mmCIF file of C-alpha atoms in Angstrom:
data_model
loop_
_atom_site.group_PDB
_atom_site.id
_atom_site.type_symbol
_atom_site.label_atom_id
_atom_site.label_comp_id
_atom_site.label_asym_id
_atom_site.label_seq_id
_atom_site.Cartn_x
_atom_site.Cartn_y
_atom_site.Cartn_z
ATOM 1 C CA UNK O 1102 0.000 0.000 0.000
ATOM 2 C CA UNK O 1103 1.786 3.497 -1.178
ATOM 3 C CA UNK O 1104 1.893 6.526 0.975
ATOM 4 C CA UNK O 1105 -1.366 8.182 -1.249
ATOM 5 C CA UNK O 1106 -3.782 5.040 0.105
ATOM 6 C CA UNK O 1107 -2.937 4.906 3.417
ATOM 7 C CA UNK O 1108 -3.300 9.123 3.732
ATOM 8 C CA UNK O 1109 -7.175 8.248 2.348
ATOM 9 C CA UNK O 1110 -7.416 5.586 4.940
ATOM 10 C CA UNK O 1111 -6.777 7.657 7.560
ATOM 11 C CA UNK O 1112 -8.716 10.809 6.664
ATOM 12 C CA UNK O 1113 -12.267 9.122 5.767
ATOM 13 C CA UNK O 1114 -14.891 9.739 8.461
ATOM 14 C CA UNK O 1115 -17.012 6.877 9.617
ATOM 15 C CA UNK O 1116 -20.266 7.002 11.008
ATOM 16 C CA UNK O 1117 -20.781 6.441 15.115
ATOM 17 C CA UNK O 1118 -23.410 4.189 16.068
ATOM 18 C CA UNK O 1119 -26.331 6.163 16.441
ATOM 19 C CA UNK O 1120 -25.470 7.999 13.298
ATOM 20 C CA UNK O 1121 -28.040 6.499 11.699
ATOM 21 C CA UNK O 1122 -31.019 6.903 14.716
ATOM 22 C CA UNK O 1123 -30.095 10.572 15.786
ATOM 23 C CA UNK O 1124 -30.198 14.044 13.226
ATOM 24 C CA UNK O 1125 -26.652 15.447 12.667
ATOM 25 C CA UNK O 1126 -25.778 18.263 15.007
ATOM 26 C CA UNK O 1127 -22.603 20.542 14.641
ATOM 27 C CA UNK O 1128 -21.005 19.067 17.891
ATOM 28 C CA UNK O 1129 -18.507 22.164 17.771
ATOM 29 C CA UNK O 1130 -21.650 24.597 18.291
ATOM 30 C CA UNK O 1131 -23.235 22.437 21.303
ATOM 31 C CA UNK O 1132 -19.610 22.114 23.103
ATOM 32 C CA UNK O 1133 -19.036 26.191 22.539
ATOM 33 C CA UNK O 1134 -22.708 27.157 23.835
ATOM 34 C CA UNK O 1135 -22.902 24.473 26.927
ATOM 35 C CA UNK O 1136 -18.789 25.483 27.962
ATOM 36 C CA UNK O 1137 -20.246 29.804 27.316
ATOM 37 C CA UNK O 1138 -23.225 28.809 30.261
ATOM 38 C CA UNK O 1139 -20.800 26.756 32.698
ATOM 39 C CA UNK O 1140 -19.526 28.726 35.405
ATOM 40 C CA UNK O 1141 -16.386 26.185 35.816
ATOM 41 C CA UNK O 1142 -14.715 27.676 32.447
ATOM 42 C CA UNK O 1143 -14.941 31.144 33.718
ATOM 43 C CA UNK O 1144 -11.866 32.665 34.704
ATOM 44 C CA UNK O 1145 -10.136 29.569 33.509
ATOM 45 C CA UNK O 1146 -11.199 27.552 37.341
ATOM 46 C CA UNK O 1147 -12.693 24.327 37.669
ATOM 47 C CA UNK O 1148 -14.702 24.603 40.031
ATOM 48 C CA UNK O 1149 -17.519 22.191 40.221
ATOM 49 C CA UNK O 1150 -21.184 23.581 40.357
ATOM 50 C CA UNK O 1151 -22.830 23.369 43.178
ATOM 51 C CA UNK O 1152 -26.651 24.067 44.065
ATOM 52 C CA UNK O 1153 -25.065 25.584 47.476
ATOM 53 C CA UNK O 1154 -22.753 27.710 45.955
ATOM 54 C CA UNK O 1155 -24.958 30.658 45.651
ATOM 55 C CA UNK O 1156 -26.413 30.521 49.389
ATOM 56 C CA UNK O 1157 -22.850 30.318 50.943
ATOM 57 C CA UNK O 1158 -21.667 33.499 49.070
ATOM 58 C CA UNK O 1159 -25.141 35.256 50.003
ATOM 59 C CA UNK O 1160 -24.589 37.973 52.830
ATOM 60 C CA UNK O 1161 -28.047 37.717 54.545
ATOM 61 C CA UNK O 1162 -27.308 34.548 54.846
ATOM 62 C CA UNK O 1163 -24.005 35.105 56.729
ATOM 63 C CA UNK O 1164 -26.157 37.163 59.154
ATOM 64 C CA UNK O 1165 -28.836 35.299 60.075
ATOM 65 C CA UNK O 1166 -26.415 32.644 60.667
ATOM 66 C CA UNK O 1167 -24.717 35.276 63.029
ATOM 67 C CA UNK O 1168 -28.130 36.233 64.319
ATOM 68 C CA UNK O 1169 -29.099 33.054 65.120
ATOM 69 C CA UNK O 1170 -25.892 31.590 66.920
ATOM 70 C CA UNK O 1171 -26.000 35.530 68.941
ATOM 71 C CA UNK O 1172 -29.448 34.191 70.089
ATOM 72 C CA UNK O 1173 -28.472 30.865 71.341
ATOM 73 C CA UNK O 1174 -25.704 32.434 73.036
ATOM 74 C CA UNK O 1175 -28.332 35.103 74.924
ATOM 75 C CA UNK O 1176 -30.720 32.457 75.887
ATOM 76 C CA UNK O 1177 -27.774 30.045 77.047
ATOM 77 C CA UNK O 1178 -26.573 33.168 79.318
ATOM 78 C CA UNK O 1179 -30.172 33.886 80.949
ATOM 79 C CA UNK O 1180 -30.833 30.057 81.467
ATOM 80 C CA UNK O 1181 -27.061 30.253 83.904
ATOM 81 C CA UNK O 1182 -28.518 33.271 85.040
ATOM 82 C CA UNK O 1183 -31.899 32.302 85.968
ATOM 83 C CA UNK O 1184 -30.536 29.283 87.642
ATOM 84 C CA UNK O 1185 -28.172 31.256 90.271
ATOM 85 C CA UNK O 1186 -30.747 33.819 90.941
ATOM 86 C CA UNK O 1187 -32.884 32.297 93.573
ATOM 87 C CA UNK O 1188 -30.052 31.474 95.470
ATOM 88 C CA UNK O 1189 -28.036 34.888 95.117
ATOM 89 C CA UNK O 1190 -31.228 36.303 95.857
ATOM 90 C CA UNK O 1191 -31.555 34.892 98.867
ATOM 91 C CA UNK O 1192 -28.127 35.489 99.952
ATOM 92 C CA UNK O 1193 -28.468 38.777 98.979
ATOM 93 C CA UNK O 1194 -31.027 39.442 102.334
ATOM 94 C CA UNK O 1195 -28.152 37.954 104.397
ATOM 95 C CA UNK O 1196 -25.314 40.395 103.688
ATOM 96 C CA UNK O 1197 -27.738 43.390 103.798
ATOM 97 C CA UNK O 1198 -29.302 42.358 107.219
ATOM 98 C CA UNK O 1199 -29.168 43.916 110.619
ATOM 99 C CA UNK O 1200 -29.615 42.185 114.144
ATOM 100 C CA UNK O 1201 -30.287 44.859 116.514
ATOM 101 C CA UNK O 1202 -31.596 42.385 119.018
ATOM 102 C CA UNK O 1203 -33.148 41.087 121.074
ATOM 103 C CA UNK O 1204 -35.243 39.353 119.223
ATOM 104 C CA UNK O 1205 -36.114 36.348 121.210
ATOM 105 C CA UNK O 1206 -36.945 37.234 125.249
ATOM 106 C CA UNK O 1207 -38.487 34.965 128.125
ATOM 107 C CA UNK O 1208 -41.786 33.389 126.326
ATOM 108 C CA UNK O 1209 -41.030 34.009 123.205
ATOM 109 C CA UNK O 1210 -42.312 31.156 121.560
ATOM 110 C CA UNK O 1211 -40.371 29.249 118.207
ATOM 111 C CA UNK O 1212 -42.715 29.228 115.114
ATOM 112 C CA UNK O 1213 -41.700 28.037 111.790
ATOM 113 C CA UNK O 1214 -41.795 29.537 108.773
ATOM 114 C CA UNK O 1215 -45.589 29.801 108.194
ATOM 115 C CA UNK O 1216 -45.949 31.219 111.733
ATOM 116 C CA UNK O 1217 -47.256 27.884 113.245
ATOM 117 C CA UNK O 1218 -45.629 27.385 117.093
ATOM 118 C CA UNK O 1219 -43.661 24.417 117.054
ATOM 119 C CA UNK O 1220 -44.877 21.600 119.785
ATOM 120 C CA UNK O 1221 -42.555 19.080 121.333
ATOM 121 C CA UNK O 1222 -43.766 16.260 119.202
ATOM 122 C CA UNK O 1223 -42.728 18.278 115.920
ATOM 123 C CA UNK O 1224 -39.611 16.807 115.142
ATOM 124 C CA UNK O 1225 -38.236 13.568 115.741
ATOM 125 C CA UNK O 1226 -34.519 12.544 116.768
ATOM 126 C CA UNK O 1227 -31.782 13.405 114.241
ATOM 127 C CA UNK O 1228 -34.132 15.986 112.365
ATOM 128 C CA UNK O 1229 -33.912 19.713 111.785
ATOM 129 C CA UNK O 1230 -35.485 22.489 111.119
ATOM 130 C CA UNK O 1231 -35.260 26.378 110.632
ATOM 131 C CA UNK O 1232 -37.808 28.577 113.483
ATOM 132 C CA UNK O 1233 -38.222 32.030 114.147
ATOM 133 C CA UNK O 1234 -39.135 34.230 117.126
ATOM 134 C CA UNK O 1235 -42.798 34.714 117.153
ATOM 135 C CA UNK O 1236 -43.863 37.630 116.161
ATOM 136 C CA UNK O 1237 -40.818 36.795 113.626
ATOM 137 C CA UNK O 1238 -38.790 39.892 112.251
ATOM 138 C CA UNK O 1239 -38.141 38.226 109.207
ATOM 139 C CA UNK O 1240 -35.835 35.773 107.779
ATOM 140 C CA UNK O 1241 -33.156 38.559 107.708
ATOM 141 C CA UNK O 1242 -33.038 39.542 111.611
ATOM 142 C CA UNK O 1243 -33.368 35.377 113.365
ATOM 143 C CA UNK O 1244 -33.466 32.992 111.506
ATOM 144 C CA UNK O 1245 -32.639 29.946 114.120
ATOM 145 C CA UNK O 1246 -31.814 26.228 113.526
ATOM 146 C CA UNK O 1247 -33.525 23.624 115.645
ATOM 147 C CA UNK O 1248 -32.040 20.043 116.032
ATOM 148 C CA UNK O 1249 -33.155 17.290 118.146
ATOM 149 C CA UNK O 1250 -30.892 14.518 119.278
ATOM 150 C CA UNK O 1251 -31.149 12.194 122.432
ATOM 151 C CA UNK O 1252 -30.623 13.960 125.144
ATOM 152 C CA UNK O 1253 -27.242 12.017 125.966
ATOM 153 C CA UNK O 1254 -25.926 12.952 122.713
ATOM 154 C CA UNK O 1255 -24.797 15.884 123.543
ATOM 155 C CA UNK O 1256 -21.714 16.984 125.016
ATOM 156 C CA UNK O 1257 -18.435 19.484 124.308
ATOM 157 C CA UNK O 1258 -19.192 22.563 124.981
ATOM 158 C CA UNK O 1259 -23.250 22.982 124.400
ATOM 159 C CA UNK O 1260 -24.869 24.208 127.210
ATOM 160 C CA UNK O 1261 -27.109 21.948 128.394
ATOM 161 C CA UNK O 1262 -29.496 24.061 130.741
ATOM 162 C CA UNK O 1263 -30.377 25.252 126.867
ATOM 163 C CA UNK O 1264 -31.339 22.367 125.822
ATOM 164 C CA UNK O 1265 -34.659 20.678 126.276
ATOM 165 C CA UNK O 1266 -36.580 17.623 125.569
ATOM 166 C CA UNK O 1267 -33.113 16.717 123.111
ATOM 167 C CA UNK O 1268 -33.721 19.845 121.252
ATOM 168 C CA UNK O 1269 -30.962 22.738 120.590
ATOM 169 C CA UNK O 1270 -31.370 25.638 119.144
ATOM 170 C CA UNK O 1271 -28.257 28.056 117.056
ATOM 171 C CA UNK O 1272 -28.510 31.298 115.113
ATOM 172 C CA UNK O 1273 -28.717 30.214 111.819
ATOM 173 C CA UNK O 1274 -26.676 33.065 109.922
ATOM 174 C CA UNK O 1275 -22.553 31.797 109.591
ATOM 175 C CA UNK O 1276 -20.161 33.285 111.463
ATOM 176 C CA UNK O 1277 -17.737 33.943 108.472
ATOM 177 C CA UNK O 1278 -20.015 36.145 106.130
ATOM 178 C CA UNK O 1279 -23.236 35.903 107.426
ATOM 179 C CA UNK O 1280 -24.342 33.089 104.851
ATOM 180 C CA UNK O 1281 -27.349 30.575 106.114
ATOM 181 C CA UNK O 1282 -26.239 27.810 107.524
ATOM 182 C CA UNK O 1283 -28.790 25.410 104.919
ATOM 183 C CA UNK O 1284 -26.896 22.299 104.181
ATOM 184 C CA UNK O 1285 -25.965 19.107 106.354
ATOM 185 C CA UNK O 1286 -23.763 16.759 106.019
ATOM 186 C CA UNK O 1287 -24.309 13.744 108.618
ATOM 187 C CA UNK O 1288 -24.763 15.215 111.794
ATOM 188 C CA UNK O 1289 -22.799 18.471 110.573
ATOM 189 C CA UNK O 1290 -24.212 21.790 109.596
ATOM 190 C CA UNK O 1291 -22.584 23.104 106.655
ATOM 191 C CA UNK O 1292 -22.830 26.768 105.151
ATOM 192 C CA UNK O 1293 -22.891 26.300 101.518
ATOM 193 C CA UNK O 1294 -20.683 29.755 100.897
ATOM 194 C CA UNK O 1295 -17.110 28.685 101.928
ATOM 195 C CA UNK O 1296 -18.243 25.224 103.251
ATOM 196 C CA UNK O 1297 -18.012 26.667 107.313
ATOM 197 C CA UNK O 1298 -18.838 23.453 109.202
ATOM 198 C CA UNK O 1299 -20.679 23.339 112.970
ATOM 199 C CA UNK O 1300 -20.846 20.788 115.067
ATOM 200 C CA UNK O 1301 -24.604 21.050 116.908
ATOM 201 C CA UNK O 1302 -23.764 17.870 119.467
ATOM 202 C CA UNK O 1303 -21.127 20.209 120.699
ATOM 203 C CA UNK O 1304 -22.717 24.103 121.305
ATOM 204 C CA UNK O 1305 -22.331 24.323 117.199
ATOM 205 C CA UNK O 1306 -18.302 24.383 117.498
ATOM 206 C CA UNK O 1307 -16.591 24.744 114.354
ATOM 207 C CA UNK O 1308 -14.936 21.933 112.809
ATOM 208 C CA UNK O 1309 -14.114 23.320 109.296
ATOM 209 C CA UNK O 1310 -14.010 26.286 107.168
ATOM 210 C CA UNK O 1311 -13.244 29.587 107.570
ATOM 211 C CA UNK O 1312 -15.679 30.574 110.492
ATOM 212 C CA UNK O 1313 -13.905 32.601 113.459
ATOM 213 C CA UNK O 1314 -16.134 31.225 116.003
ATOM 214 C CA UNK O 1315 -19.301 28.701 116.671
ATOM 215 C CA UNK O 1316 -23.023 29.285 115.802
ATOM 216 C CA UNK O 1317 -24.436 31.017 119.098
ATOM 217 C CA UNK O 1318 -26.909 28.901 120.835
ATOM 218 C CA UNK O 1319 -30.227 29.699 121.855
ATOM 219 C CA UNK O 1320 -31.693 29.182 125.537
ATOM 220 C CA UNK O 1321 -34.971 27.463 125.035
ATOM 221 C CA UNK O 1322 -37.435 25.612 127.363
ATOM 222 C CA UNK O 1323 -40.778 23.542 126.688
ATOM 223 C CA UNK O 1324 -43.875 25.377 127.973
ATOM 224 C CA UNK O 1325 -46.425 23.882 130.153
ATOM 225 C CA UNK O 1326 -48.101 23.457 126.393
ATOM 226 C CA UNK O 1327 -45.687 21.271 125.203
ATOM 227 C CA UNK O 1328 -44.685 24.226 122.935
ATOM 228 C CA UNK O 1329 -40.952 25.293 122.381
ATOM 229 C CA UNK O 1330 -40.636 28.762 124.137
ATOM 230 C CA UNK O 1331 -37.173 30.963 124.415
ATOM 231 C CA UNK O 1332 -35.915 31.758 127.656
ATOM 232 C CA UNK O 1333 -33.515 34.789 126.568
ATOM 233 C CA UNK O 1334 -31.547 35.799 123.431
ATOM 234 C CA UNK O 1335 -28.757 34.708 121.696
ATOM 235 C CA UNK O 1336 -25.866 33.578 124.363
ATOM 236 C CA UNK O 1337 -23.558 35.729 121.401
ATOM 237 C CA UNK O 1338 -23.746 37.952 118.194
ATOM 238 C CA UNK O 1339 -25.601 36.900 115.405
ATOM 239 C CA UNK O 1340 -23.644 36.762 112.188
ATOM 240 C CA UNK O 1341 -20.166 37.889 110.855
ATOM 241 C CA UNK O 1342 -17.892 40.082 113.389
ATOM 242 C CA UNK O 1343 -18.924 40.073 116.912
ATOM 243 C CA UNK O 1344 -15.543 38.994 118.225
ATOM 244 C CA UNK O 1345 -14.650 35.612 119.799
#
């Protein structure tokens, strides 16, 4: 075969397949207008199309992405907020209060926090509760723990001709910063604020924490009632300060 045939050969153009099923097209037409539409040949990138493309590069909605991560952020803040607040709050009464005393005085009798006089029977051994002198102040002027334990329970330095029917009474506001004395652990009255722990077997000494001093104990009698009646005040200062 000379050089002239195999030239022919090579240039003749054969039909595709569906050449004979599908009208002729100019290909080079259909490739320029589909690559003219495509955003990948623009600029010479090729960069795939995406349906997302557009939203991602849209401002607004860069802001209310913004917006919307601001107000999870707000509502995360309140929620730690709203959850300290009844506690601060309540603090808050204790560092602002005033105990001009006395409060409690010979027949003064213990009521709790509805104003009901507590009876003998009210509590039983090992259980507490917070009283206050009747008519009370408030919770910011005596606020008063009341424990009962058997009788031969307790010892140290509690004064026993306080004491009666195996309950003791102590000023419920901590000696450190004036915080209420509210939690227990065991036996042990704790002050949730700088963890200020009071023994109430033993006159409310301290055995932990910061707190200068113990919880001063109330003198307290049962009346011929069988209600739980004050006999004086406070053996000591309610509250932060008031010396040793």
């Amino acid at each position: 075969m000379d050089e002239r045939t195999q030239h022919e050969i090579i240039s003749q153009s054969y039909p595709t397949a569906d050449a004979d099923e599908s009208p002729k097209t100019d290909r080079s037409d259909e490739s320029q207008a589909t690559t003219g539409n495509c955003p990948c040949s623009r600029s010479g990138t090729t960069e795939t199309p995406s349906i997302y493309k557009e939203f991602r590069r849209d401002e607004r909605a860069k802001m209310a992405r913004r917006d919307y991560a601001k107000v999870l952020a707000t509502v995360g803040g309140l929620t730690a907020v709203g959850s300290l607040a009844a506690p601060l709050a309540g603090l808050t009464q204790v560092f602002e209060r005033s105990y001009t005393g006395p409060v409690y005085s010979d027949g003064i009798a213990l009521v709790d926090g509805e104003g009901v006089r507590v009876e003998e029977s009210r509590l039983a051994e090992g259980e507490h509760m917070t009283v206050f002198p009747e008519p009370r102040p408030g919770i910011d002027q005596a606020p008063t723990l009341l424990v009962r334990f058997p009788e031969d329970a307790y010892g140290g330095t509690t004064r026993l001709e306080f004491t009666a029917g195996g309950y003791a009474a102590y000023s419920k506001v901590c000696t450190h910063a004036g915080c209420m004395v509210a939690d227990r652990d065991g036996d042990t009255l704790v002050c949730p604020c700088h963890s200020g722990r009071f023994d109430p077997l033993s006159g409310a000494d301290v055995t932990g924490g910061p707190p200068p001093r113990p919880l001063p104990q109330l003198p307290i009698t049962i009346s011929d009632g069988g209600e739980l009646i004050a006999v004086g005040d406070f053996e000591a200062p309610v509250g932060a300060g008031g010396g040793e």
